[in-house]
């Protein structure tokens, strides 16, 4: 009987300890006071001149190719047997350095033959920069189509080197631009808060062109030097432990 009594007392003690611990935790939670602080700041930005590019990038090994171009020219060649003039095919060799790049099918519609390509080849001393163009597009069914880039003014030194290629999908050079975060939208309408001479702001509708990760082209509504502003709000939540009777 004594052993059973000790066991009962021990169980009751453990239960009491757990109960007290939970009560303290609940009491502490009840006395925690949360406060929310919202800070609002006005940031000004100025319309500037920028060059904006939409691009696709890829890497590949530079290959040397000898392409044969067959052109038909009227050389007024006379067939001795029949006495008729006919055209003669002239075969010319065209030596080129090219890179094959893999591209996802979702981006395939953006690529066109003839688009300019900026090419960088890493070197021990400094990177080598070349210009090329998209010469061929091979559509495949495995979501990895291929485009061929021909390098202008290539040489034997770059053969078998790895090339980092940037295909220029579209480009706007020296245009009026704003940071992307300055543009606000209302449905399909784009607008900004333009700063007037007296320091106040007014809503101005703008037309936009192309954009990249940083800038948006402004085609109408602003000029270089115009100031716009955006309002940013930051919310901070803090907890303070206080006694219930305070």
mmCIF file with all atom_site columns, N, CA and C in Angstrom, residues 183-193 202-208:
data_model
loop_
_atom_site.group_PDB
_atom_site.id
_atom_site.type_symbol
_atom_site.label_atom_id
_atom_site.label_alt_id
_atom_site.label_comp_id
_atom_site.label_asym_id
_atom_site.label_entity_id
_atom_site.label_seq_id
_atom_site.pdbx_PDB_ins_code
_atom_site.Cartn_x
_atom_site.Cartn_y
_atom_site.Cartn_z
_atom_site.occupancy
_atom_site.B_iso_or_equiv
_atom_site.pdbx_formal_charge
_atom_site.auth_seq_id
_atom_site.auth_comp_id
_atom_site.auth_asym_id
_atom_site.auth_atom_id
_atom_site.pdbx_PDB_model_num
ATOM 1  N N  . UNK A 1 183 ? 6.544  53.340 -61.997 1.00 0.00 ? 183 UNK A N  1
ATOM 2  C CA . UNK A 1 183 ? 5.359  53.249 -62.845 1.00 0.00 ? 183 UNK A CA 1
ATOM 3  C C  . UNK A 1 183 ? 4.224  52.621 -62.055 1.00 0.00 ? 183 UNK A C  1
ATOM 4  N N  . UNK A 1 184 ? 3.062  53.270 -62.072 1.00 0.00 ? 184 UNK A N  1
ATOM 5  C CA . UNK A 1 184 ? 1.875  52.736 -61.422 1.00 0.00 ? 184 UNK A CA 1
ATOM 6  C C  . UNK A 1 184 ? 0.828  52.406 -62.482 1.00 0.00 ? 184 UNK A C  1
ATOM 7  N N  . UNK A 1 185 ? -0.060 51.482 -62.164 1.00 0.00 ? 185 UNK A N  1
ATOM 8  C CA . UNK A 1 185 ? -1.035 51.006 -63.135 1.00 0.00 ? 185 UNK A CA 1
ATOM 9  C C  . UNK A 1 185 ? -2.461 51.132 -62.595 1.00 0.00 ? 185 UNK A C  1
ATOM 10 N N  . UNK A 1 186 ? -3.355 51.425 -63.519 1.00 0.00 ? 186 UNK A N  1
ATOM 11 C CA . UNK A 1 186 ? -4.785 51.417 -63.237 1.00 0.00 ? 186 UNK A CA 1
ATOM 12 C C  . UNK A 1 186 ? -5.449 50.706 -64.413 1.00 0.00 ? 186 UNK A C  1
ATOM 13 N N  . UNK A 1 187 ? -5.583 49.397 -64.290 1.00 0.00 ? 187 UNK A N  1
ATOM 14 C CA . UNK A 1 187 ? -6.024 48.606 -65.432 1.00 0.00 ? 187 UNK A CA 1
ATOM 15 C C  . UNK A 1 187 ? -4.928 48.589 -66.484 1.00 0.00 ? 187 UNK A C  1
ATOM 16 N N  . UNK A 1 188 ? -5.256 49.046 -67.683 1.00 0.00 ? 188 UNK A N  1
ATOM 17 C CA . UNK A 1 188 ? -4.268 49.110 -68.761 1.00 0.00 ? 188 UNK A CA 1
ATOM 18 C C  . UNK A 1 188 ? -3.551 50.457 -68.805 1.00 0.00 ? 188 UNK A C  1
ATOM 19 N N  . UNK A 1 189 ? -4.000 51.384 -67.980 1.00 0.00 ? 189 UNK A N  1
ATOM 20 C CA . UNK A 1 189 ? -3.420 52.732 -67.988 1.00 0.00 ? 189 UNK A CA 1
ATOM 21 C C  . UNK A 1 189 ? -2.178 52.778 -67.095 1.00 0.00 ? 189 UNK A C  1
ATOM 22 N N  . UNK A 1 190 ? -1.117 53.434 -67.599 1.00 0.00 ? 190 UNK A N  1
ATOM 23 C CA . UNK A 1 190 ? 0.102  53.658 -66.830 1.00 0.00 ? 190 UNK A CA 1
ATOM 24 C C  . UNK A 1 190 ? 0.161  55.128 -66.420 1.00 0.00 ? 190 UNK A C  1
ATOM 25 N N  . UNK A 1 191 ? 0.556  55.367 -65.184 1.00 0.00 ? 191 UNK A N  1
ATOM 26 C CA . UNK A 1 191 ? 0.646  56.747 -64.728 1.00 0.00 ? 191 UNK A CA 1
ATOM 27 C C  . UNK A 1 191 ? 1.744  56.897 -63.680 1.00 0.00 ? 191 UNK A C  1
ATOM 28 N N  . UNK A 1 192 ? 2.114  58.158 -63.431 1.00 0.00 ? 192 UNK A N  1
ATOM 29 C CA . UNK A 1 192 ? 3.103  58.471 -62.398 1.00 0.00 ? 192 UNK A CA 1
ATOM 30 C C  . UNK A 1 192 ? 2.606  59.663 -61.601 1.00 0.00 ? 192 UNK A C  1
ATOM 31 N N  . UNK A 1 193 ? 3.220  59.865 -60.445 1.00 0.00 ? 193 UNK A N  1
ATOM 32 C CA . UNK A 1 193 ? 2.968  61.057 -59.646 1.00 0.00 ? 193 UNK A CA 1
ATOM 33 C C  . UNK A 1 193 ? 4.084  62.054 -59.959 1.00 0.00 ? 193 UNK A C  1
ATOM 34 N N  . UNK A 1 202 ? 1.145  65.655 -58.985 1.00 0.00 ? 202 UNK A N  1
ATOM 35 C CA . UNK A 1 202 ? -0.094 65.458 -59.733 1.00 0.00 ? 202 UNK A CA 1
ATOM 36 C C  . UNK A 1 202 ? 0.011  64.161 -60.540 1.00 0.00 ? 202 UNK A C  1
ATOM 37 N N  . UNK A 1 203 ? -1.108 63.510 -60.730 1.00 0.00 ? 203 UNK A N  1
ATOM 38 C CA . UNK A 1 203 ? -1.143 62.258 -61.482 1.00 0.00 ? 203 UNK A CA 1
ATOM 39 C C  . UNK A 1 203 ? -1.084 62.550 -62.977 1.00 0.00 ? 203 UNK A C  1
ATOM 40 N N  . UNK A 1 204 ? -0.131 61.916 -63.661 1.00 0.00 ? 204 UNK A N  1
ATOM 41 C CA . UNK A 1 204 ? 0.056  62.132 -65.094 1.00 0.00 ? 204 UNK A CA 1
ATOM 42 C C  . UNK A 1 204 ? 0.043  60.784 -65.808 1.00 0.00 ? 204 UNK A C  1
ATOM 43 N N  . UNK A 1 205 ? -0.797 60.670 -66.829 1.00 0.00 ? 205 UNK A N  1
ATOM 44 C CA . UNK A 1 205 ? -0.838 59.445 -67.628 1.00 0.00 ? 205 UNK A CA 1
ATOM 45 C C  . UNK A 1 205 ? 0.346  59.422 -68.588 1.00 0.00 ? 205 UNK A C  1
ATOM 46 N N  . UNK A 1 206 ? 0.981  58.274 -68.726 1.00 0.00 ? 206 UNK A N  1
ATOM 47 C CA . UNK A 1 206 ? 2.144  58.141 -69.607 1.00 0.00 ? 206 UNK A CA 1
ATOM 48 C C  . UNK A 1 206 ? 1.945  56.940 -70.532 1.00 0.00 ? 206 UNK A C  1
ATOM 49 N N  . UNK A 1 207 ? 2.662  56.963 -71.643 1.00 0.00 ? 207 UNK A N  1
ATOM 50 C CA . UNK A 1 207 ? 2.745  55.813 -72.527 1.00 0.00 ? 207 UNK A CA 1
ATOM 51 C C  . UNK A 1 207 ? 4.134  55.204 -72.393 1.00 0.00 ? 207 UNK A C  1
ATOM 52 N N  . UNK A 1 208 ? 4.192  53.893 -72.392 1.00 0.00 ? 208 UNK A N  1
ATOM 53 C CA . UNK A 1 208 ? 5.471  53.213 -72.185 1.00 0.00 ? 208 UNK A CA 1
ATOM 54 C C  . UNK A 1 208 ? 5.809  52.347 -73.393 1.00 0.00 ? 208 UNK A C  1
#
